[in-house]
Coordinates of C-alpha atoms in Angstrom, one line a residue:
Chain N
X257 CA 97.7 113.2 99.1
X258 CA 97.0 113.0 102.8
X259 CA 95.4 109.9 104.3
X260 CA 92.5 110.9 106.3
X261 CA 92.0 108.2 109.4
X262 CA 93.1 105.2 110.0
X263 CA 93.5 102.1 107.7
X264 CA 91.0 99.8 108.0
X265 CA 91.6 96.2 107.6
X266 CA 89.3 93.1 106.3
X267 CA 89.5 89.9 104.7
X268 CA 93.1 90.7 103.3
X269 CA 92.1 94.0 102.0
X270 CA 93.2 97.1 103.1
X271 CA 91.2 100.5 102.9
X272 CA 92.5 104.1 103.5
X273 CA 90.8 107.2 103.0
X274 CA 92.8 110.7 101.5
X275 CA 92.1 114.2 100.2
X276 CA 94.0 115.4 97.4
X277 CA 94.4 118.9 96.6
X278 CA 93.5 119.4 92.4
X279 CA 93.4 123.0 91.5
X280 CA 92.5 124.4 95.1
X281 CA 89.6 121.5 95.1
X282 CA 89.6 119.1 97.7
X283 CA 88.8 115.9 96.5
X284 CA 88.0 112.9 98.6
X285 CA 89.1 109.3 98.2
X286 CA 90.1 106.1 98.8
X287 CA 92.6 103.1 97.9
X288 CA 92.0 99.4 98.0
X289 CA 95.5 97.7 98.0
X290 CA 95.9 93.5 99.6
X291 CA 97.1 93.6 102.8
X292 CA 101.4 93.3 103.5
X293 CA 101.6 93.9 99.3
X294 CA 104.7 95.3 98.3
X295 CA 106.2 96.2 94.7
X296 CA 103.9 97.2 91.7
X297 CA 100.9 96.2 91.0
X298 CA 97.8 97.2 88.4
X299 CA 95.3 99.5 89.3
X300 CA 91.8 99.8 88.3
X301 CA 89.9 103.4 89.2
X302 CA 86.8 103.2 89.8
X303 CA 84.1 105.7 89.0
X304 CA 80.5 105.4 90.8
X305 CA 77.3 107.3 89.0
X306 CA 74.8 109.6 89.8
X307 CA 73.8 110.5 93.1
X308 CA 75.9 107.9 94.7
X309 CA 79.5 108.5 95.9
X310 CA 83.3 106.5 96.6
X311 CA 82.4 103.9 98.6
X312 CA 78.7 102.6 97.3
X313 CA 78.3 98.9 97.2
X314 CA 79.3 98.0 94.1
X315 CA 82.1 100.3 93.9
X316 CA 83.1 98.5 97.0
X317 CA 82.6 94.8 95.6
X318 CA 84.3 95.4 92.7
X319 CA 87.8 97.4 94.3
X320 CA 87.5 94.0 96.9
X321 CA 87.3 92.0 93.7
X322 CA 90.1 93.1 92.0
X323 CA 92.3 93.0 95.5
X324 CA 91.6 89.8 96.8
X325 CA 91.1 87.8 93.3
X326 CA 94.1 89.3 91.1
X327 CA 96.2 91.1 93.8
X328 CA 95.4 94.7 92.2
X329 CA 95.4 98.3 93.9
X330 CA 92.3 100.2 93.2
X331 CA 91.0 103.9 93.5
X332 CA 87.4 105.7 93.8
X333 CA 87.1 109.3 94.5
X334 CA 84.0 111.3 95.1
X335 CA 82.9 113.2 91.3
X336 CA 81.5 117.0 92.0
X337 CA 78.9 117.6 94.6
X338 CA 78.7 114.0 95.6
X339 CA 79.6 111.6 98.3
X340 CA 81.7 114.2 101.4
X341 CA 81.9 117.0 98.2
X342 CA 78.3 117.9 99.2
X343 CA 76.2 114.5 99.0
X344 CA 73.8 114.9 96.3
X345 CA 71.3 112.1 95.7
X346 CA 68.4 113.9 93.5
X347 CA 68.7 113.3 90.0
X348 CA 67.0 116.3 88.9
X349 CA 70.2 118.3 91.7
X350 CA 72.3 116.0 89.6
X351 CA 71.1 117.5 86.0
X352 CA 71.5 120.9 87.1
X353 CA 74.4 120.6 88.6
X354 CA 76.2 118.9 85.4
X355 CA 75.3 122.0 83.6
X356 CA 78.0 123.7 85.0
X357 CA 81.0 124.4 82.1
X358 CA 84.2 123.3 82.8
X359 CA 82.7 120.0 85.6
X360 CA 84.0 117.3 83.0
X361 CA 87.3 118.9 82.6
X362 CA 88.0 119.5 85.9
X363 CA 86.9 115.7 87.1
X364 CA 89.2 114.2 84.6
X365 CA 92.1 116.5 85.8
X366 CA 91.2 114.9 89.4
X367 CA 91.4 111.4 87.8
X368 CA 94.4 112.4 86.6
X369 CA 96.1 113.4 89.9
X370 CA 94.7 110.6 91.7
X371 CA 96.0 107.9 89.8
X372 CA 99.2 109.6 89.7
X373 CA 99.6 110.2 93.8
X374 CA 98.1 106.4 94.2
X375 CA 101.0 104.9 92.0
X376 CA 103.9 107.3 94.1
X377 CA 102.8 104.4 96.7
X378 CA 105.6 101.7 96.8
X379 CA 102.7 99.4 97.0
X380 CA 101.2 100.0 94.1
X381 CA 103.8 101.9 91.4
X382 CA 103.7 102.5 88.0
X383 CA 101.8 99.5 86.7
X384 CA 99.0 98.8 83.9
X385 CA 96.0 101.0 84.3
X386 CA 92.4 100.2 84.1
X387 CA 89.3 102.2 84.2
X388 CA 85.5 100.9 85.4
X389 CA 82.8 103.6 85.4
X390 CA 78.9 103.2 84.0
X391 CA 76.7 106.2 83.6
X392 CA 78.1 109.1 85.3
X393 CA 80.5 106.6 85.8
X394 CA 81.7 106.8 81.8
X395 CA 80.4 110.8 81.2
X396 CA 83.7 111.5 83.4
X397 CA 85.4 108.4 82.5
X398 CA 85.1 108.1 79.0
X399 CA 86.9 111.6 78.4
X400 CA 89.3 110.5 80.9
X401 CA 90.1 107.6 79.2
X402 CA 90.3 109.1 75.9
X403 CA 92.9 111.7 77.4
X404 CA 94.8 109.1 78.9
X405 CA 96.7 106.8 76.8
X406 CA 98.2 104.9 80.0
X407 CA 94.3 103.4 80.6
X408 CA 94.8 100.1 78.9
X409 CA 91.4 98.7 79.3
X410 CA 88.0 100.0 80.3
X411 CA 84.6 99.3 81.3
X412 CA 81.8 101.6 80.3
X413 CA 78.6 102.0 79.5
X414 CA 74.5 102.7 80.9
X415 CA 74.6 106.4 78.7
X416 CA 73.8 107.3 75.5
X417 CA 74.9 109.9 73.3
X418 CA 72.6 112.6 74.3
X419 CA 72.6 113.5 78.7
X420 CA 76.0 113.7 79.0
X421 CA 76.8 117.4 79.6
X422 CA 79.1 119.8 76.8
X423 CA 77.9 116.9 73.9
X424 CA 81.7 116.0 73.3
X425 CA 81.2 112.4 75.0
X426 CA 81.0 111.0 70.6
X427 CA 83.8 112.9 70.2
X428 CA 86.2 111.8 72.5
X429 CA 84.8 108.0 72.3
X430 CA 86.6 107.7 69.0
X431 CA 89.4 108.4 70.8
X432 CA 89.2 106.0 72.9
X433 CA 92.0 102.7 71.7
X434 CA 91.9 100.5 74.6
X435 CA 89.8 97.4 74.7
X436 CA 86.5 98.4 75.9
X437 CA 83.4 96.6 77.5
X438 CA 80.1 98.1 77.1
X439 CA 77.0 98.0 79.2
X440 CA 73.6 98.6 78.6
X441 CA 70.2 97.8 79.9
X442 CA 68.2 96.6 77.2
X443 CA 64.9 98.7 79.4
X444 CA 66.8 101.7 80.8
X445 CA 64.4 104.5 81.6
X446 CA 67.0 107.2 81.3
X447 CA 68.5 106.4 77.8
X448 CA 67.1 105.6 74.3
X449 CA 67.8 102.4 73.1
X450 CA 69.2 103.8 70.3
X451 CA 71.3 106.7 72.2
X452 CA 73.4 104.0 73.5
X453 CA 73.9 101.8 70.8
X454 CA 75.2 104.9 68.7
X455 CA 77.6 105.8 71.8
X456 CA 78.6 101.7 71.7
X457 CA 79.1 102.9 67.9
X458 CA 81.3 105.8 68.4
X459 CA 84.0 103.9 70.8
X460 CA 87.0 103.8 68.1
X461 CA 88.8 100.9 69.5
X462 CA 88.1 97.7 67.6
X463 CA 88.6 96.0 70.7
X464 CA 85.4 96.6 71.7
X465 CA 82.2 94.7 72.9
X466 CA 78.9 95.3 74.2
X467 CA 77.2 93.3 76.7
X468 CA 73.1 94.1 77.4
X469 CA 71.1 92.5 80.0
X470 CA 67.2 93.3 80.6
X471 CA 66.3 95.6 83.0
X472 CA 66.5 99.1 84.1
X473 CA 69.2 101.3 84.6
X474 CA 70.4 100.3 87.7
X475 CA 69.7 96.6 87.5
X476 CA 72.9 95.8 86.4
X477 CA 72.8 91.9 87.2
X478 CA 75.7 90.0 88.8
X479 CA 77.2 88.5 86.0
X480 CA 78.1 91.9 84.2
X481 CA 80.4 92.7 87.6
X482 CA 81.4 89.2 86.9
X483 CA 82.4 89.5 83.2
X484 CA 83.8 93.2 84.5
X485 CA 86.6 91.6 86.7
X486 CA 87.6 88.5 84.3
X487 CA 87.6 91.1 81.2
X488 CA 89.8 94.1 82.6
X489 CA 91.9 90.9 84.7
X490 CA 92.6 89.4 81.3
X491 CA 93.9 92.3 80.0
X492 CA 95.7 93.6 83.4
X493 CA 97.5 90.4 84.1
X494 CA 99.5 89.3 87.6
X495 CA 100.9 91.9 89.9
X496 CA 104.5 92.0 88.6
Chain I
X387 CA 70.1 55.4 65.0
X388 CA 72.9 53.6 62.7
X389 CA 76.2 54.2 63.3
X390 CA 78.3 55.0 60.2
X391 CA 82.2 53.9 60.4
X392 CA 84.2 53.1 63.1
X393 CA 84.1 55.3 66.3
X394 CA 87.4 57.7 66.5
X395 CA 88.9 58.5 69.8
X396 CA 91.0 61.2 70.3
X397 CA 91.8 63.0 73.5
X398 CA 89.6 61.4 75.9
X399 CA 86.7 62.2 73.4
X400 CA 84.9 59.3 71.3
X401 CA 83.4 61.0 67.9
X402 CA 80.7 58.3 66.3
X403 CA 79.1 59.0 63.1
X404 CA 75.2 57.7 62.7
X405 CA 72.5 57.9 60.2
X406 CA 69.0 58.5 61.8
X407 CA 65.5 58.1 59.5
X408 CA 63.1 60.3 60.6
X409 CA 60.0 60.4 59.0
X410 CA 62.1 58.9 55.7
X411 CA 64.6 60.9 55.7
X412 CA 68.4 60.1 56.5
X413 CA 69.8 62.1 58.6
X414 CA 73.6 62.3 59.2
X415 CA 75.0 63.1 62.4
X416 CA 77.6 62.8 65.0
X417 CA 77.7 62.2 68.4
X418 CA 80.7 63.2 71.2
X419 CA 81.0 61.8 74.4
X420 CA 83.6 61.5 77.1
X421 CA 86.1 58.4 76.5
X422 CA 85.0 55.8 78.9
X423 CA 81.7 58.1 80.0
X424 CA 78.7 55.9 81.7
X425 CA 75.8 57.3 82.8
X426 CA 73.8 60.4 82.6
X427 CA 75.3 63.5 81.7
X428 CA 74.2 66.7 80.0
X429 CA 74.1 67.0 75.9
X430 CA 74.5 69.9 73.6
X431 CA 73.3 70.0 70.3
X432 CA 74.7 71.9 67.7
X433 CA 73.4 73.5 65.1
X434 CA 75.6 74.9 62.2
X435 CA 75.2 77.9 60.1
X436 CA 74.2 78.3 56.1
X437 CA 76.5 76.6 53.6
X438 CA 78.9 74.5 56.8
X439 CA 78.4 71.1 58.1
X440 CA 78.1 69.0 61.1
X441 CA 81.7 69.0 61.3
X442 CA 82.7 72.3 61.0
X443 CA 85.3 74.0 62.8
X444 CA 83.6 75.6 65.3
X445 CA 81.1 72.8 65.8
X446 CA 83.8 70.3 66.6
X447 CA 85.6 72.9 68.8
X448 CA 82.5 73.7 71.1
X449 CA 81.7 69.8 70.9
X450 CA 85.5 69.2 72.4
X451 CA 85.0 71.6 74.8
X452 CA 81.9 70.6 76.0
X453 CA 83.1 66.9 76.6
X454 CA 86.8 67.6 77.7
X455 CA 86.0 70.5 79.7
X456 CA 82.2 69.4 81.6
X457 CA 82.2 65.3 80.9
X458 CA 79.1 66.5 78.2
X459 CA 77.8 64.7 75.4
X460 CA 77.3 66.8 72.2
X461 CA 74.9 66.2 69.0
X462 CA 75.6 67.9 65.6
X463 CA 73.6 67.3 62.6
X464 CA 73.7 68.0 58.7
X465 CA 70.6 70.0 57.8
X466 CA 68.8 69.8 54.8
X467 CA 70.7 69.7 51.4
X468 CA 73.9 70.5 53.4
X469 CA 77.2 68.3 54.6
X470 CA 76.3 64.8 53.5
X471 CA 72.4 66.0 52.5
X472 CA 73.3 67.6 49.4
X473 CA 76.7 69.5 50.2
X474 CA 75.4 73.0 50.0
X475 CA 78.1 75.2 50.1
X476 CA 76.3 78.3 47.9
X477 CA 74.5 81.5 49.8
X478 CA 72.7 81.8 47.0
X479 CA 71.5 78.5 46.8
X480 CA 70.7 78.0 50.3
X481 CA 68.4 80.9 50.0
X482 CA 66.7 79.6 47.6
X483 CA 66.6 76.3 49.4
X484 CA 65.4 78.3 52.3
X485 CA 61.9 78.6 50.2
X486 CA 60.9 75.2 50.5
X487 CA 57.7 75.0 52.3
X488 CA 57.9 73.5 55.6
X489 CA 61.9 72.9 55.8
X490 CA 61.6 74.4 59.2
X491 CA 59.3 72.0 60.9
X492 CA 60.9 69.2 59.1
X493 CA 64.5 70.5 60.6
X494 CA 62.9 70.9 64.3
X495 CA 61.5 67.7 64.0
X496 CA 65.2 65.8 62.9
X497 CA 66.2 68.1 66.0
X498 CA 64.0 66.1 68.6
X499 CA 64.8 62.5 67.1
X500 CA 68.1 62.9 67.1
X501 CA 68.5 64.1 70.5
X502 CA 65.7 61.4 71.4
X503 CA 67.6 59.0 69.8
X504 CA 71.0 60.4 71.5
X505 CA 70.0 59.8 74.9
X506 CA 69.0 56.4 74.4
X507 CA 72.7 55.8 74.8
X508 CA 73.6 54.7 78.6
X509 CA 76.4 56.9 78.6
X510 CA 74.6 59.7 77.5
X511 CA 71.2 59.3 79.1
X512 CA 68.6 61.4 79.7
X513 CA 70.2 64.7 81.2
X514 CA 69.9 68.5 81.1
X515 CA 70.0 69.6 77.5
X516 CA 71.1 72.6 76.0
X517 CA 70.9 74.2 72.4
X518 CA 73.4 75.9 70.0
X519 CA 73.3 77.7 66.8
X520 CA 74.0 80.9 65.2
X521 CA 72.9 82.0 61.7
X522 CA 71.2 78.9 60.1
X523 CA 71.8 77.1 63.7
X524 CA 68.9 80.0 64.6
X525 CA 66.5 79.9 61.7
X526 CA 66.3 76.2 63.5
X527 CA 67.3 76.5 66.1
X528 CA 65.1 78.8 67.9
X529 CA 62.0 77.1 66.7
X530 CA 63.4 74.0 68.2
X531 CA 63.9 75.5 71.6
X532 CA 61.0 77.2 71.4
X533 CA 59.0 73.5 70.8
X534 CA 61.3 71.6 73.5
X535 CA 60.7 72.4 76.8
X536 CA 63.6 70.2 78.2
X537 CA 65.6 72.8 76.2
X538 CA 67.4 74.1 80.0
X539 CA 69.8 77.0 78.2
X540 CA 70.6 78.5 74.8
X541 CA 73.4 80.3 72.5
X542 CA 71.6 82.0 69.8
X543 CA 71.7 84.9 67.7
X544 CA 73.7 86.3 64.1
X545 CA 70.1 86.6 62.8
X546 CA 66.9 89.1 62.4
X547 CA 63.7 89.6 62.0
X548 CA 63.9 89.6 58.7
X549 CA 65.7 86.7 56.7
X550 CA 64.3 83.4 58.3
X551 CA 61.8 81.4 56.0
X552 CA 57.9 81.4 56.5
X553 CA 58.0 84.5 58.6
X554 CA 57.9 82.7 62.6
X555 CA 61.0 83.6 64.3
X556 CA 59.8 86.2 66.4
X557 CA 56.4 84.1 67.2
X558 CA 58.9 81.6 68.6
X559 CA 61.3 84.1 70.2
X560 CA 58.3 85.0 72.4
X561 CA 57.8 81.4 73.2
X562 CA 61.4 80.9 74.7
X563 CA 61.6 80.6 78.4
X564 CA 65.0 79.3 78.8
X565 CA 67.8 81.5 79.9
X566 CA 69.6 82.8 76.4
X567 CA 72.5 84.1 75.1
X568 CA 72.5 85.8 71.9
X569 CA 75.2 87.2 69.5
X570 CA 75.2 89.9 67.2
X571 CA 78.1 90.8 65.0
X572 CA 78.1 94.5 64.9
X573 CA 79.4 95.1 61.0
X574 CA 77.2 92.4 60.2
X575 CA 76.7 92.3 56.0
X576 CA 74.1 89.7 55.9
X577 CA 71.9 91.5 58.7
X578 CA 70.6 94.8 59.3
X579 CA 71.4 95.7 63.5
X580 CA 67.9 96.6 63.8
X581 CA 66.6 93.5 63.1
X582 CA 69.1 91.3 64.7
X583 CA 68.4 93.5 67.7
X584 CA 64.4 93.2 67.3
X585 CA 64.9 89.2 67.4
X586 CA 66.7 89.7 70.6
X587 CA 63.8 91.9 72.1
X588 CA 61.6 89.3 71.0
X589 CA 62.9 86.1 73.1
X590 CA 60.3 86.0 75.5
X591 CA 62.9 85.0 78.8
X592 CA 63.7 87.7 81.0
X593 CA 66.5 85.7 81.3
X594 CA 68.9 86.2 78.3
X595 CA 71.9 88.6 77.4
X596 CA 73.3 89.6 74.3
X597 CA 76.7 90.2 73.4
X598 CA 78.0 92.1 70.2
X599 CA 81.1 92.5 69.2
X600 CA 82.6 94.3 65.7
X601 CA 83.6 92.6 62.7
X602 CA 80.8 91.0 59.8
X603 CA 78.7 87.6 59.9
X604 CA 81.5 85.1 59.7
X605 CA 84.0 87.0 62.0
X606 CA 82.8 85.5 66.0
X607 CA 85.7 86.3 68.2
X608 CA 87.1 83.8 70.0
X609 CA 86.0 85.2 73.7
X610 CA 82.5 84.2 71.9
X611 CA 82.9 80.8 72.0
X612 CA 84.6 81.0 75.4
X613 CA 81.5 82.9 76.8
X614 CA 79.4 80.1 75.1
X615 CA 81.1 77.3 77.3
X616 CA 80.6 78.9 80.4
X617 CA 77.3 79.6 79.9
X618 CA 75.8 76.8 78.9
X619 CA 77.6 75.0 81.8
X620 CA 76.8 77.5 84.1
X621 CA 73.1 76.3 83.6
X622 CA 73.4 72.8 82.8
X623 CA 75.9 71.8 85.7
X624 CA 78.0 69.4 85.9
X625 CA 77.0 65.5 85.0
X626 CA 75.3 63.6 87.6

């Protein structure tokens, strides 16, 4: 991991950017830990969707949410062709481009080496693990989660069980064991109704639930980033 | 309004048992308030589901946490041929009880007297007033919001389309303008998802939300109730 500029400081929160080398890709990112923190802490990664990238607003509120309210670390990195890994904002670039073979694999592998170079920092360390990531969000972080047992909660949601590429997102759902909160907007122009309800259906935890507000899919109202922080803090707990 | 027995006190809340005749029929209910409340302050009423009571578990338990945790008052009553009306305590029999032409109006309109007659009290007053019920509490329920415009929030929900006498849920979903949450239990064995899911669409607010969670009819987890309390005070505020 190498940091890329300076730290930037604000409201108690602290911000640096890195690269990190996975498999000869360079993938961009950056850490959210509270200002002066030292020892372990839990960590939440972050996942923003389509067409966006690391450091979109919400993706910024929440990481500023979990610092400044519980005291966590948190991580966002740029998925595949987005954000400084070649800023694609068409959805129709987007739906090509996740026809590549292998693009879900190798995003969780970066997940995977992310969260492991961000907890070799003293000021975060080895601590409980969560996961927040809607619509492209959860097509890279579901199978991510499923593969890592370590995740122990996880926010998902905004997809159903067909537009996710390599159709193994009902597969590795009921792999998923962690308590899980689910999203969906009850109007979403992208996914069936019923598409997400069945991907809802598939998640194998019992510790499950699904929350659904009106709207479209990126209407996501206040109150689900809202029930996002209190439900992944209640299962995080206090900075050791 | 009679009051039946002796008010208890326990924990800073005062339980009173009344009797109210409306249109010649006695009506049983109970009424919660802060110990030592005066003046205006909001008031819940509670419905409870098929084959319970007015005192049911989770009736008492959201009545106690209205009053401890917000200074609310809280109204529960007996409906027709159950608790002190009959003791109905057979699924079968309620069904068949469910038949009897115009039990819903009659049950909306023991809903407005009693909460009438509830804020007559001067430590209750007349306040922002909120509504909930599941199951049963939403066969009544939701025509009773829907035919009370004071009605300022509701928890609904654990119900379809399909299953609620004379055939006018969904009439009176689309007449609901209050913001709503609604519950579905996702193994539900009384309910098919669909049509617990088309009553949801129906509720004519854009502002309502609905939370699922697994497990069948009678299994409501306790974050339920938790999310319950904080909605309804997140709309109803705190007493004047």
């Amino acid at each position: 991991m190498e940091w890329t500029g300076e730290p930037v400081v604000g409201r108690g929160v602290v911000e640096r950017a890195f690269t990190l080398d996975v498999d000869g890709r360079t993938v961009p990112g950056i850490v959210w830990t509270p200002e002066g923190a030292t020892g372990t802490r839990p960590l939440v990664a972050i996942g923003h969707g389509a067409t966006l990238h690391k450091r979109v607003d919400y993706v910024l509120s929440l990481a500023r949410r979990f610092v400044r309210h519980h005291g966590y670390a948190a991580v966002a990195l740029d998925a595949p062709d987005h954000g400084e890994r070649g800023g694609l904002s068409d959805l129709l670039v987007f739906i090509e481009a996740m026809r590549r073979p292998g693009i879900v694999d190798e995003t969780v592998a970066e997940w995977h080496a992310a969260v492991a170079a961000v907890q070799q920092l003293p000021e975060v360390g080895t601590g409980p693990l969560g996961y927040w990531g809607l619509s492209m969000g959860t097509i890279f972080g579901l199978p991510y989660v499923a593969s890592e047992p370590r995740v122990e909660v996880a926010v998902l949601g905004l997809m159903g069980t067909v537009g996710a590429p390599e159709d193994r997102l009902v597969k590795d759902a009921a792999r998923v064991a962690c308590p899980v909160l689910y999203f969906q907007q009850w109007d979403d122009e992208l996914f069936r109704r019923d598409d997400v309800l069945a991907l809802f259906d598939a998640v194998g935890t019992r510790g499950k639930r699904l929350h659904v507000h009106p709207g479209g899919h990126s209407g996501l109202p206040r109150e689900a980033y809202e029930a996002s922080e209190a439900f992944v803090a209640s299962v995080l707990g206090a900075p050791r």
